[in-house]
Coordinates of C-alpha atoms in Angstrom, one line a residue:
M1 CA -0.3 0.1 -0.2
Q2 CA 1.3 4.0 -0.1
V3 CA -0.6 7.0 0.7
I4 CA -0.9 10.4 -1.6
A5 CA -1.1 14.1 -0.3
T6 CA -2.8 15.7 -3.1
A7 CA -1.1 19.8 -3.4
G8 CA -1.9 22.7 -4.8
H9 CA -4.6 26.3 -4.9
V10 CA -7.6 26.7 -3.8
D11 CA -10.5 25.6 -6.5
H12 CA -7.1 23.7 -9.2
G13 CA -9.2 20.7 -8.7
K14 CA -8.0 18.6 -5.8
S15 CA -10.9 16.6 -4.9
T16 CA -12.3 16.5 -8.1
L17 CA -8.7 14.6 -9.8
I18 CA -9.5 12.6 -6.1
R19 CA -13.6 12.1 -7.3
A20 CA -13.0 10.8 -11.1
L21 CA -9.8 8.1 -9.7
T22 CA -11.4 6.7 -7.1
G23 CA -15.4 7.8 -7.1
I24 CA -15.2 8.2 -3.3
E25 CA -16.0 11.8 -2.3
P26 CA -13.3 13.4 -0.3
D27 CA -14.7 16.5 1.1
R28 CA -16.5 14.5 4.3
W29 CA -18.9 18.1 5.6
A30 CA -21.4 18.9 4.1
E31 CA -20.6 22.5 4.2
E32 CA -17.0 21.9 2.3
R33 CA -19.8 20.2 -0.3
R34 CA -22.3 23.4 -0.3
R35 CA -19.5 25.6 -0.3
G36 CA -16.9 23.6 -2.7
L37 CA -14.3 24.4 -0.8
T38 CA -12.0 22.1 1.1
I39 CA -11.8 23.0 4.4
D40 CA -10.9 19.4 6.2
L41 CA -8.4 17.5 5.3
G42 CA -10.3 13.9 3.2
F43 CA -9.8 10.7 2.4
A44 CA -10.4 8.3 -0.2
W45 CA -8.5 5.1 -2.5
T46 CA -8.6 2.9 -4.9
T47 CA -6.7 0.2 -6.7
L48 CA -4.3 1.1 -9.5
P49 CA -3.9 -0.9 -12.6
S50 CA -1.6 -3.6 -11.6
G51 CA -3.5 -4.1 -8.4
R52 CA -1.7 -2.0 -6.4
E53 CA -3.6 -0.5 -3.4
V54 CA -3.3 3.2 -2.8
S55 CA -4.7 5.6 0.0
F56 CA -5.8 9.5 -0.9
V57 CA -5.2 12.2 1.2
D58 CA -7.1 15.3 0.1
V59 CA -5.8 18.9 1.9
P60 CA -7.2 22.0 1.8
G61 CA -5.6 24.9 -0.8
H62 CA -6.4 27.8 0.9
E63 CA -4.9 30.7 2.7
R64 CA -7.1 30.0 5.9
F65 CA -6.3 26.3 6.8
L66 CA -2.7 26.2 5.9
G67 CA -2.4 24.6 8.8
N68 CA -4.9 21.3 8.2
M69 CA -2.8 21.4 4.6
L70 CA 0.6 20.6 6.3
A71 CA -1.1 17.9 8.9
G72 CA -1.7 16.2 5.9
L73 CA 1.1 17.0 3.8
G74 CA 3.8 15.9 7.1
P75 CA 3.3 12.6 7.6
A76 CA 2.5 11.5 3.4
P77 CA 5.6 10.1 2.0
I78 CA 4.0 10.4 -2.1
V79 CA 2.0 14.6 -3.0
C80 CA 0.3 14.9 -6.0
F81 CA 0.8 18.4 -6.8
V82 CA -2.3 20.6 -9.0
V83 CA -2.5 23.0 -11.0
A84 CA -5.3 24.3 -13.2
A85 CA -4.7 24.4 -16.8
D86 CA -6.4 27.7 -17.1
E87 CA -5.7 29.8 -13.8
G88 CA -2.0 28.4 -14.2
W89 CA 0.9 28.4 -11.1
Q90 CA -1.5 30.9 -8.4
A91 CA 0.4 32.5 -5.0
Q92 CA -1.1 29.2 -2.8
S93 CA 1.2 26.9 -5.3
A94 CA 4.2 28.6 -3.9
D95 CA 2.8 27.9 -0.7
H96 CA 2.0 24.3 -1.2
R97 CA 5.5 23.9 -3.8
D98 CA 7.8 25.4 -0.2
A99 CA 6.2 22.9 2.0
V100 CA 7.0 20.1 0.0
A101 CA 10.5 22.0 -0.1
A102 CA 10.6 22.3 3.7
L103 CA 9.2 18.5 4.3
G104 CA 11.9 16.9 2.2
I105 CA 9.8 15.1 0.0
D106 CA 10.8 13.9 -3.1
Q107 CA 8.5 11.2 -4.2
G108 CA 5.4 12.4 -6.2
L109 CA 3.9 13.5 -9.7
L110 CA 2.9 16.6 -10.9
V111 CA -0.6 16.9 -12.6
I112 CA -2.4 19.7 -14.3
T113 CA -6.4 19.6 -14.8
R114 CA -8.6 21.5 -16.4
A115 CA -6.8 20.8 -19.3
D116 CA -10.2 20.4 -21.2
L117 CA -11.1 24.5 -20.0
A118 CA -8.0 25.6 -21.4
P119 CA -5.9 22.9 -23.9
D120 CA -3.9 25.5 -25.6
R121 CA -2.2 26.1 -21.7
V122 CA -0.8 23.1 -20.8
E123 CA 2.5 23.1 -22.2
P124 CA 2.7 26.7 -21.2
V125 CA 2.0 25.9 -17.6
L126 CA 3.6 22.4 -17.4
D127 CA 6.2 24.7 -18.4
Q128 CA 5.6 27.7 -15.4
A129 CA 5.8 24.8 -13.1
R130 CA 8.7 23.3 -13.7
T131 CA 10.1 25.9 -12.7
E132 CA 8.3 26.6 -10.3
L133 CA 9.8 23.6 -8.2
A134 CA 13.2 23.2 -9.8
G135 CA 15.4 22.6 -6.5
T136 CA 12.3 20.7 -5.1
G137 CA 12.1 17.1 -4.7
L138 CA 9.8 17.1 -7.4
A139 CA 11.5 18.9 -9.7
Q140 CA 12.0 16.0 -12.3
A141 CA 8.4 14.2 -11.3
P142 CA 6.2 12.8 -13.7
A143 CA 3.9 14.8 -15.2
M144 CA 0.2 14.6 -17.1
A145 CA -2.7 16.8 -18.2
V146 CA -5.8 15.7 -17.0
S147 CA -9.6 16.9 -16.7
A148 CA -11.6 14.7 -14.1
L149 CA -15.1 16.6 -15.4
T150 CA -14.5 14.3 -19.6
G151 CA -11.8 11.5 -18.4
E152 CA -9.3 12.5 -20.2
G153 CA -6.1 11.2 -19.6
I154 CA -7.7 9.7 -16.5
Q155 CA -6.9 6.4 -17.5
E156 CA -3.4 7.0 -17.9
L157 CA -3.0 9.0 -14.9
R158 CA -3.5 5.8 -12.7
A159 CA -0.7 4.0 -15.2
V160 CA 1.4 6.5 -14.0
L161 CA 0.5 6.6 -10.4
D162 CA 0.3 2.7 -10.6
T163 CA 4.2 3.6 -11.8
V164 CA 4.9 6.2 -8.9
V165 CA 4.0 3.9 -6.4
A166 CA 5.7 0.4 -8.1
R167 CA 8.7 3.6 -7.4
A168 CA 8.6 4.3 -4.7
R169 CA 10.8 3.5 -1.5
T170 CA 9.8 0.3 0.5
P171 CA 8.9 1.1 3.5
V172 CA 9.9 -0.9 6.7
A173 CA 8.0 -3.3 8.9
D174 CA 9.6 -3.8 11.6
Q175 CA 10.8 -0.8 12.6
R176 CA 9.7 1.6 15.3
V177 CA 5.7 2.5 15.2
R178 CA 5.2 6.7 15.2
L179 CA 0.8 7.4 13.4
W180 CA 0.4 10.6 13.6
A181 CA -3.2 11.4 14.4
D182 CA -5.4 12.9 12.7
R183 CA -9.0 12.9 13.0
S184 CA -10.8 10.5 16.3
F185 CA -14.4 10.1 17.4
S186 CA -16.2 7.4 18.7
V187 CA -17.6 4.8 18.2
S188 CA -21.0 3.7 20.2
G189 CA -19.8 -0.5 21.8
A190 CA -16.7 0.9 20.3
G191 CA -15.0 3.3 22.0
T192 CA -12.3 5.8 21.0
V193 CA -11.2 5.2 17.1
V194 CA -8.2 7.3 15.6
T195 CA -7.0 8.1 11.7
G196 CA -3.7 8.6 10.6
T197 CA -0.9 7.8 8.0
L198 CA 1.3 4.5 9.1
S199 CA 4.5 5.4 7.5
G200 CA 6.6 3.0 9.3
G201 CA 6.2 -0.1 11.4
A202 CA 3.4 -2.7 11.7
L203 CA 0.3 -2.6 13.5
H204 CA -1.5 -5.8 15.2
V205 CA -4.2 -6.1 17.3
G206 CA -3.5 -6.9 21.1
D207 CA -0.4 -4.7 21.0
T208 CA -0.4 -2.1 23.4
L209 CA 1.3 1.4 22.2
E210 CA 1.9 4.4 23.8
W211 CA -0.2 7.6 23.5
T212 CA 1.4 11.0 23.3
G213 CA -0.7 14.7 23.8
A214 CA 0.2 17.9 25.2
G215 CA -1.1 16.2 28.2
Q216 CA 0.4 12.7 30.6
A217 CA 1.9 10.3 27.7
R218 CA -0.2 6.9 28.8
R219 CA -0.2 3.1 27.7
V220 CA -3.7 2.3 25.8
R221 CA -4.4 -1.3 23.5
V222 CA -5.5 -1.2 20.1
R223 CA -8.8 -3.8 20.2
G224 CA -9.3 -2.9 16.4
L225 CA -7.8 -1.8 12.9
Q226 CA -9.4 -0.8 9.6
T227 CA -7.7 0.3 6.4
R228 CA -10.2 1.5 3.7
G229 CA -12.7 0.4 5.5
E230 CA -12.2 -3.2 6.2
A231 CA -11.2 -4.4 9.0
V232 CA -8.3 -6.1 10.0
E233 CA -6.2 -7.9 11.7
Q234 CA -3.1 -6.6 11.8
L235 CA -1.5 -3.1 9.2
G236 CA 1.9 -2.4 7.8
P237 CA 3.5 0.7 6.0
V238 CA 2.6 2.2 4.5
S239 CA -1.3 2.8 4.5
R240 CA -4.0 4.9 6.2
A241 CA -4.7 3.4 9.4
A242 CA -7.8 3.4 11.3
V243 CA -6.9 2.3 15.0
N244 CA -9.6 1.5 18.1
L245 CA -8.0 2.5 21.6
R246 CA -8.8 1.2 24.5
G247 CA -7.2 3.3 27.1
V248 CA -7.5 6.8 26.1
D249 CA -11.3 9.1 25.0
A250 CA -12.0 10.3 22.0
D251 CA -12.7 14.0 23.7
A252 CA -9.2 14.4 24.9
V253 CA -7.8 13.0 21.8
T254 CA -6.8 15.8 18.9
R255 CA -4.5 16.8 15.7
G256 CA -1.0 16.1 16.3
D257 CA -1.4 13.4 18.7
A258 CA 0.7 10.5 17.8
L259 CA 0.3 6.8 18.4
L260 CA 3.9 5.7 19.3
S261 CA 5.4 1.5 20.4
L262 CA 6.3 1.7 23.9
G263 CA 9.5 2.5 25.3
A264 CA 11.1 3.8 21.4
W265 CA 10.6 7.4 21.3
T266 CA 11.8 10.4 23.5
L267 CA 9.2 12.8 23.4
V268 CA 11.1 16.2 23.9
D269 CA 10.5 20.3 23.9
L270 CA 14.1 21.8 23.4
L271 CA 15.8 20.7 20.0
D272 CA 17.9 22.1 17.4
V273 CA 17.6 22.5 13.9
R274 CA 19.2 23.2 10.7
A275 CA 17.1 25.7 8.5
I276 CA 17.0 24.0 4.8
S277 CA 16.8 28.0 3.5
P278 CA 20.2 29.2 4.2
G279 CA 19.7 32.2 6.0
A280 CA 16.2 31.2 7.4
F281 CA 17.2 32.6 11.4
A282 CA 18.9 35.6 10.1
E283 CA 15.3 37.5 10.9
A284 CA 13.6 35.3 12.5
P285 CA 10.6 35.9 14.8
S286 CA 10.4 35.7 18.5
E287 CA 7.6 33.5 18.6
I288 CA 6.4 30.7 16.0
V289 CA 4.8 27.5 14.9
V290 CA 6.5 24.4 14.8
H291 CA 4.3 21.6 12.4
A292 CA 5.6 17.9 12.7
G293 CA 4.0 15.3 11.0
T294 CA 0.2 16.9 11.9
A295 CA 1.2 19.1 15.5
A296 CA 0.8 22.5 15.4
V297 CA 2.6 23.8 18.4
P298 CA 3.4 27.1 19.3
A299 CA 7.5 27.5 20.1
R300 CA 10.2 30.4 21.2
I301 CA 12.6 31.0 18.7
R302 CA 16.5 31.2 19.8
P303 CA 18.6 31.6 16.1
L304 CA 22.5 30.5 16.4
G305 CA 23.8 32.0 13.4
S306 CA 21.3 32.5 10.7
D307 CA 21.4 29.0 9.5
H308 CA 20.5 27.3 12.5
A309 CA 18.3 27.6 16.0
R310 CA 17.2 25.7 19.0
L311 CA 13.3 25.7 20.1
A312 CA 11.9 25.3 22.9
L313 CA 8.3 23.5 22.1
A314 CA 4.9 24.5 23.6
H315 CA 5.0 21.5 25.3
R316 CA 6.8 17.9 24.2
L317 CA 6.4 15.6 20.5
P318 CA 8.0 12.1 20.1
L319 CA 10.6 14.0 17.4
S320 CA 14.1 12.3 16.8
V321 CA 17.1 13.3 14.9
G322 CA 16.7 13.7 11.3
D323 CA 12.8 14.5 11.4
R324 CA 11.6 17.3 8.8
M325 CA 9.3 20.5 9.2
V326 CA 7.7 23.4 8.5
L327 CA 7.5 26.6 10.2
R328 CA 5.8 29.9 10.0
G329 CA 5.0 32.4 11.7
S330 CA 2.2 32.6 14.6
G331 CA 0.2 34.8 12.6
D332 CA 1.4 34.2 9.1
R333 CA -0.9 32.3 6.8
V334 CA 3.0 31.6 4.7
V335 CA 5.4 29.3 5.3
R336 CA 7.8 30.6 6.4
T337 CA 11.0 27.1 6.3
G338 CA 11.3 24.0 6.4
A339 CA 13.9 23.0 9.1
L340 CA 16.1 19.8 9.3
V341 CA 16.0 18.3 13.0
L342 CA 19.9 17.8 14.3
D343 CA 20.2 17.4 18.2
V344 CA 17.0 16.2 20.3
D345 CA 18.8 16.7 23.4
P346 CA 21.1 19.2 23.3
P347 CA 23.5 21.2 25.6
A348 CA 22.5 23.8 28.0
L349 CA 22.8 27.2 26.8
T350 CA 24.1 29.0 30.4
R351 CA 27.5 30.6 30.1
R352 CA 28.8 33.7 27.2
G353 CA 29.7 32.7 24.2
D354 CA 27.6 29.1 24.8
A355 CA 25.5 29.9 21.4
A356 CA 28.2 31.2 19.5
R357 CA 30.3 27.9 20.4
R358 CA 27.4 25.9 19.8
A359 CA 26.6 27.7 16.6
A360 CA 30.5 26.6 15.0
E361 CA 30.0 22.9 16.4
L362 CA 25.8 22.6 14.4
A363 CA 27.3 24.1 11.6
A364 CA 30.9 22.0 11.1
S365 CA 27.8 18.2 11.9
G366 CA 27.3 18.3 8.6
A367 CA 24.6 14.8 8.5
A368 CA 22.2 15.1 11.2
G369 CA 23.0 12.2 13.3
D370 CA 26.7 11.9 13.6
V371 CA 27.8 8.7 16.4
A372 CA 30.7 10.2 16.7
G373 CA 29.8 13.6 17.5
E374 CA 27.1 12.8 20.2
V375 CA 29.3 10.6 21.7
T376 CA 32.0 12.2 22.1
R377 CA 29.9 15.4 23.4
R378 CA 28.1 13.7 26.2
G379 CA 32.0 11.0 26.3
A380 CA 29.3 7.7 27.5
V381 CA 25.9 7.5 26.3
P382 CA 24.1 4.1 26.4
A383 CA 23.5 2.6 22.9
A384 CA 19.6 2.5 23.0
Q385 CA 19.4 6.4 24.0
L386 CA 20.3 7.5 21.2
I387 CA 18.9 5.1 18.5
R388 CA 15.8 6.4 20.4
Q389 CA 16.6 9.8 19.6
G390 CA 16.4 8.0 16.0
I391 CA 20.9 8.1 15.3
A392 CA 21.3 5.2 13.3
V393 CA 24.1 3.1 15.7
P394 CA 26.3 1.2 12.9
E395 CA 27.5 -2.4 14.1
L396 CA 31.3 -1.5 13.4
L397 CA 31.6 1.7 15.4
P398 CA 33.6 5.2 14.2
A399 CA 37.4 5.5 15.1
G400 CA 37.6 6.9 18.7
V401 CA 34.2 5.4 19.8
R402 CA 34.4 1.7 21.8
R403 CA 32.1 0.1 23.6
S404 CA 31.4 -1.0 27.0
G405 CA 28.4 -3.1 28.4
D406 CA 25.2 -0.6 27.0
L407 CA 27.4 2.3 27.1
L408 CA 28.9 3.7 23.5
V409 CA 32.4 5.2 24.9
A410 CA 34.8 7.6 23.5
E411 CA 38.7 6.6 24.0
T412 CA 39.0 10.9 24.1
A413 CA 36.8 10.6 27.6
L414 CA 38.0 7.4 29.2
M415 CA 41.5 8.2 28.7
A416 CA 40.5 11.8 30.4
W417 CA 38.4 10.0 33.2
T418 CA 41.3 7.4 34.2
T419 CA 43.7 10.4 34.3
R420 CA 41.6 12.4 36.5
L421 CA 40.4 9.3 38.4
R422 CA 44.3 8.7 39.2
E423 CA 44.9 12.3 40.9
A424 CA 42.0 12.8 43.1
V425 CA 43.3 9.2 44.7
A426 CA 47.1 10.3 44.9
A427 CA 45.6 14.0 46.2
E428 CA 43.5 12.0 48.8
H429 CA 46.3 10.3 50.0
A430 CA 48.9 12.8 50.0
Q431 CA 46.2 15.0 52.1
H432 CA 45.6 12.0 54.3
P433 CA 48.1 10.0 55.1
L434 CA 45.8 7.5 57.6
S435 CA 43.0 7.2 54.3
A436 CA 41.9 4.7 53.9
G437 CA 41.2 5.7 50.3
L438 CA 39.1 7.6 48.0
P439 CA 35.1 7.0 48.5
R440 CA 33.3 5.5 45.8
K441 CA 31.6 8.1 45.1
A442 CA 33.4 10.5 45.9
A443 CA 35.5 9.6 43.4
I444 CA 32.3 9.5 41.0
D445 CA 31.7 13.0 41.6
V446 CA 35.2 13.8 40.8
I447 CA 35.8 12.3 37.4
G448 CA 32.4 13.3 36.4
A449 CA 31.7 9.9 34.7
R450 CA 29.1 7.4 34.5
P451 CA 28.8 4.7 38.0
E452 CA 29.5 1.9 35.0
L453 CA 32.3 2.8 34.3
L454 CA 34.0 3.4 37.3
P455 CA 35.2 -0.2 37.6
E456 CA 36.7 -0.2 33.4
L457 CA 38.6 3.4 35.1
I458 CA 39.6 1.7 38.1
A459 CA 41.4 -1.4 36.4
R460 CA 43.0 1.4 33.4
A461 CA 44.3 3.6 36.1
D462 CA 45.9 0.8 37.9
L463 CA 44.2 1.4 41.2
V464 CA 41.5 -1.2 43.4
E465 CA 39.0 -0.5 45.2
Q466 CA 38.5 -1.7 49.0
D467 CA 35.4 -1.9 51.0
G468 CA 34.2 0.5 48.5
R469 CA 37.1 3.2 48.6
L470 CA 39.9 4.0 45.8
Q471 CA 43.7 2.8 46.7
D472 CA 46.8 2.8 45.2
P473 CA 47.9 -0.5 46.0
R474 CA 52.1 1.2 45.0
R475 CA 51.2 3.5 48.3
S476 CA 52.6 2.9 51.2
T477 CA 50.5 1.4 53.8
G478 CA 52.6 2.4 57.2
L479 CA 51.9 4.6 59.6
G480 CA 54.1 7.3 59.4
A481 CA 53.6 9.4 62.6
A482 CA 51.4 7.3 64.7
E483 CA 53.6 4.3 64.3
T484 CA 55.2 5.3 68.0
A485 CA 51.5 5.8 69.7
I486 CA 50.0 2.6 68.2
S487 CA 53.2 0.9 69.4
S488 CA 52.6 1.9 73.1
L489 CA 48.4 1.1 72.9
E490 CA 49.5 -2.3 71.8
Q491 CA 52.6 -3.0 74.5
R492 CA 50.5 -1.7 77.4
L493 CA 46.7 -3.9 75.8
A494 CA 50.1 -7.0 75.5
G495 CA 49.6 -7.5 79.4
H496 CA 45.9 -6.0 80.3
P497 CA 44.5 -6.9 77.1
F498 CA 40.3 -6.4 78.6
A499 CA 41.6 -3.2 80.0
A500 CA 40.8 -1.1 76.9
P501 CA 41.7 2.4 77.3
E502 CA 39.7 5.5 78.4
A503 CA 39.2 8.3 75.6
D504 CA 41.1 10.5 78.0
D505 CA 44.5 7.6 76.9
L506 CA 43.8 7.7 73.8
D507 CA 43.9 11.8 73.1
A508 CA 46.5 11.7 75.6
L509 CA 49.0 9.1 72.6
G510 CA 47.6 11.2 69.5
L511 CA 45.3 8.6 68.0
G512 CA 42.1 10.0 67.7
P513 CA 39.5 7.9 65.1
G514 CA 41.9 8.6 61.9
E515 CA 44.5 7.0 63.2
L516 CA 42.5 4.6 64.8
A517 CA 40.9 3.6 61.5
A518 CA 44.1 3.6 59.5
A519 CA 45.8 0.4 62.5
A520 CA 42.5 -1.0 62.8
R521 CA 42.3 -1.7 59.0
L522 CA 46.1 -3.2 59.2
G523 CA 45.4 -5.3 61.8
R524 CA 46.6 -3.9 64.2
V525 CA 44.0 -3.4 66.9
L526 CA 40.3 -4.1 67.5
R527 CA 38.1 -1.7 67.1
L528 CA 34.7 -2.4 68.9
Q529 CA 31.1 -0.2 69.2
G530 CA 31.9 3.0 72.1
E531 CA 35.1 3.2 71.1
V532 CA 36.5 0.0 72.3
V533 CA 40.2 -0.3 71.3
L534 CA 41.9 -3.5 71.7
L535 CA 43.9 -6.2 69.8
P536 CA 42.6 -8.2 68.1
T537 CA 43.9 -11.9 69.2
A538 CA 41.3 -10.1 72.6
P539 CA 38.5 -12.2 71.2
A540 CA 40.9 -15.6 70.9
L541 CA 42.5 -15.0 74.7
A542 CA 38.2 -13.7 76.5
M543 CA 37.1 -17.4 74.6
R544 CA 39.7 -18.8 76.5
E545 CA 38.6 -17.7 79.8
L546 CA 34.4 -18.0 79.5
A547 CA 35.3 -21.3 77.9
G548 CA 35.8 -22.1 82.2
L549 CA 32.8 -20.7 83.1
E550 CA 29.5 -22.1 84.3
Q551 CA 27.1 -22.4 81.6
P552 CA 25.1 -20.6 81.2
F553 CA 26.8 -17.2 82.6
T554 CA 25.8 -14.0 82.7
T555 CA 27.2 -10.2 81.7
S556 CA 28.6 -9.7 85.0
R557 CA 30.4 -13.4 85.8
A558 CA 31.6 -12.7 82.4
R559 CA 33.1 -9.8 83.5
Q560 CA 35.2 -10.1 86.2
A561 CA 36.6 -13.6 84.5
L562 CA 38.1 -10.6 82.3
G563 CA 39.1 -8.4 84.7
T564 CA 37.3 -5.6 83.3
S565 CA 35.0 -2.7 83.1
R566 CA 30.5 -2.9 81.3
R567 CA 32.4 -0.6 78.8
V568 CA 34.3 -3.0 77.8
V569 CA 33.2 -6.2 79.2
I570 CA 29.5 -5.3 76.9
P571 CA 30.5 -4.4 73.3
L572 CA 32.6 -8.1 73.3
L573 CA 30.4 -9.8 73.9
E574 CA 27.9 -8.8 71.2
H575 CA 31.2 -9.1 69.3
L576 CA 31.5 -13.2 69.9
D577 CA 28.0 -13.0 69.5
A578 CA 28.3 -11.8 65.9
R579 CA 31.3 -13.7 65.2
G580 CA 29.1 -16.9 66.3
W581 CA 31.7 -17.6 69.0
T582 CA 28.6 -17.6 72.0
R583 CA 25.0 -17.1 71.6
R584 CA 22.9 -14.5 73.7
L585 CA 19.7 -17.0 75.3
D586 CA 17.8 -13.8 76.7
A587 CA 18.5 -11.1 78.8
G588 CA 21.1 -11.7 81.2
H589 CA 22.6 -15.2 79.8
R590 CA 24.8 -16.0 77.3
Q591 CA 26.9 -19.5 76.9
V592 CA 29.8 -21.0 74.1
V593 CA 29.0 -22.6 71.5
R594 CA 30.7 -25.7 71.2

């Protein structure tokens, strides 16, 4: 299947042409038929001579309905550009041409209608249209002259349409779904139905998808599918789709909302773009309307030079790098320019000169979606994040980029982070000689890398991690100036193993928490709750005495046997409990575990 949108000046016979090709009236509103003026999008379909199926989206041509026209043209891959022989190229012809150019549409055909009214003008009008379309994707499009009223050329046009559809790029059925809504309504007994052009991916009855618009995104379920007026179980691209949804009310759906594959898209309200028309941002208004898919969203614009700009959207849209959009002034009825999305996760511009530097980066970036550039800018980024943003990640990565688990990492960033980590650990040891090392969290904060990269950075920096702290294994592990005090404490406890020094005694020796922690790490002392300091041999010595007591024993009896105080015996007994050497029976009794 394929979908073709019409384009062209008002009253040039677009709707009449669709009726002649399909036998279906595309004007859905009574007012449209009464006035003979297309106001909103119309839909029709037919089967071509080869058996190929094609659907049409008929768009209004009047300048007052430019937004509706862009909603129909935006998601369509093929355009049928219509110019009337008796009137020739007109003002809205130029607007529609500019929209086609802005959206980068390069598949379609040119049809000169009402040939019966001005047969002698067909060739001049065709030549003029060719001149006007030069520089667009339709410059070399096949052309035909027809009369929908007499039927002249209609069969030949069907054959040309067949050729255009046959040559169209093959849509990808297994890509992520993004269905821009162009219409919604409620059906009794079925609920909400949303229609749109499915340009990529596939839909199946029973699918769980994401519905997003100006409000909160929500999960929805596909209850049913229709295309060309028939129910189907699945639907592939490119096709017109009517999707019966569970999980969203019809009155909550507006044109420009989108149906998405779960977790496959980034919803963005800040993006950097490049103008399709060079210099278009030199004199940009402060506020514009962004047309993307069927959506029309107000936005603030910050020019970054004459060719690039940052857009701040009024609400988030599912956009990706490489998307094309149309920009127009908030009060304009003409297309201002088209824009190519370069970045949907742009860096903040907070420092003086950031805007100029960003403009230079965007100008040098070339095509949208440069993996090396995106990874280098971030240092490290999940591959899945880039894919959600529309950036293809090749199996063979560009030079300077490597995989680390689920991350893509720039080699330059790895080297910088490694150096920074090594320097941070060295500074920790220099400033705090007795430190157990740089805490893991502090290391992550200092180097600014993603936590999952830390093990690799530790290895690259020739460091080790022990108990959540990073150390340089080549540094001296002595006690330095605290050695004398610890030796004095060891001698004191050797003669009285359970006579733990008081706080004043430790202060007199110059042993604070840092010195004691370092000594404990080296196995020189044992630190118990309440800053009770003993030798590492104290638990074994205590067990010799406790094993000789009548079992079970009380805390008081243990204190007497060890010749110490409650301040020491309670944390010591709790330590023995924790090691499984003794067992607490109740509030006052323990026994040795045999």
